[in-house]
PDB file of C-alpha atoms in Angstrom:
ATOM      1  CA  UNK A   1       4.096 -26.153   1.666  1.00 70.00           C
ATOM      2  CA  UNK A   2       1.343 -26.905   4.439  1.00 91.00           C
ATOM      3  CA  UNK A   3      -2.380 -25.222   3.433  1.00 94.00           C
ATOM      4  CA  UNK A   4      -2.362 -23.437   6.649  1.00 93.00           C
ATOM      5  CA  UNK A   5       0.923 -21.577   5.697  1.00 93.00           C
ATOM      6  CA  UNK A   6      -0.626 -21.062   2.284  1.00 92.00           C
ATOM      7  CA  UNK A   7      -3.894 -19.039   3.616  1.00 95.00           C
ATOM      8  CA  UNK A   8      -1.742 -17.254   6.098  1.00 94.00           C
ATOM      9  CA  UNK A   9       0.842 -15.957   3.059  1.00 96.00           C
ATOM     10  CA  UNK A  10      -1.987 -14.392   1.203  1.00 96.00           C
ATOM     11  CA  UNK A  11      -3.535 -11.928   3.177  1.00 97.00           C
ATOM     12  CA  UNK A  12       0.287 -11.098   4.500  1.00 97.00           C
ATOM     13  CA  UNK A  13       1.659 -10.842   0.482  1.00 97.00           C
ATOM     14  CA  UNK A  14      -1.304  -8.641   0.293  1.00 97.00           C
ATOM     15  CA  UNK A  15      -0.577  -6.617   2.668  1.00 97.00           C
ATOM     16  CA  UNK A  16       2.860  -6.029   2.047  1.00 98.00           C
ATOM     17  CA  UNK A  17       2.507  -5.219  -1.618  1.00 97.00           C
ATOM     18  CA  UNK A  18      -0.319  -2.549  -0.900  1.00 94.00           C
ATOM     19  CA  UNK A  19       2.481  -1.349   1.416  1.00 94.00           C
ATOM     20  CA  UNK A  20       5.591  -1.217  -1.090  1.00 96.00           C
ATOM     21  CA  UNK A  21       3.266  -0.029  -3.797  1.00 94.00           C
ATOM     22  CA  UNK A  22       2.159   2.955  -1.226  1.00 91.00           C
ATOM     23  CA  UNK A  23       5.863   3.585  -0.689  1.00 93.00           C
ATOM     24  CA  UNK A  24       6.767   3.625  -4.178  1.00 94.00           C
ATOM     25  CA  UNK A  25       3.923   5.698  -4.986  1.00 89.00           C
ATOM     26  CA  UNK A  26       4.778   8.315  -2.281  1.00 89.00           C
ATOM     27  CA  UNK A  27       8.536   8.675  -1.913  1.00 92.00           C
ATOM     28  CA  UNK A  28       9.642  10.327  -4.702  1.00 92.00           C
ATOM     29  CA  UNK A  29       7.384  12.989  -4.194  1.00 85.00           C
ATOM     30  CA  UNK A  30       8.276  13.657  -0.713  1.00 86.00           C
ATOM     31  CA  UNK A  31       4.346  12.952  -0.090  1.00 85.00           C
ATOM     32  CA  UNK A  32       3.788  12.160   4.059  1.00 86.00           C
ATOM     33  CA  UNK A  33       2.519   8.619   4.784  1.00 85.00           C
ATOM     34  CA  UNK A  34       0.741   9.074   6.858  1.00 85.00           C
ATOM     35  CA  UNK A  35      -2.082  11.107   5.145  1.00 83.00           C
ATOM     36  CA  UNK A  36      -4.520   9.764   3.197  1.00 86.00           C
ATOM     37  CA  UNK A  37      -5.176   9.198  -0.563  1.00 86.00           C
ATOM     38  CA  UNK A  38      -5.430  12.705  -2.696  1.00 87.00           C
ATOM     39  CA  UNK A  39      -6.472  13.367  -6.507  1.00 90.00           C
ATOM     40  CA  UNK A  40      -3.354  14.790  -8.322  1.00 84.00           C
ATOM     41  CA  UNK A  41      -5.450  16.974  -9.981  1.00 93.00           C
ATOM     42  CA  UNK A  42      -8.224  18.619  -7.544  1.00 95.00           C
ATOM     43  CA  UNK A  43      -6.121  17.453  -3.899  1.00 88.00           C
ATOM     44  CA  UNK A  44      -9.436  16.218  -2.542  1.00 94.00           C
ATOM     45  CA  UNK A  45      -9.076  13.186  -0.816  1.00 92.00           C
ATOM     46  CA  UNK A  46     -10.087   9.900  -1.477  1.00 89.00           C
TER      47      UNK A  46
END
């Protein structure tokens, strides 16, 4: 695999997993994705 493709891969795996992690975090609780981070416990956001 070429460097170049290498550096670019990174930052787009990155990006990707923060997504699917999001999504897996949010789903199942029928939580919109659009808003933004909350604590469970107090619902202030982050």
């Amino acid at each position: 695999m070429d460097t170049a493709a290498v550096i670019a891969a990174v930052p787009v795996g990155l990006l990707v997993g923060g997504l699917v992690t999001m999504l897996v975090d949010r789903v199942p609780d029928a939580t919109p994705l659009a808003w933004r981070s909350r604590c469970p416990a107090c619902e202030a956001p982050l």
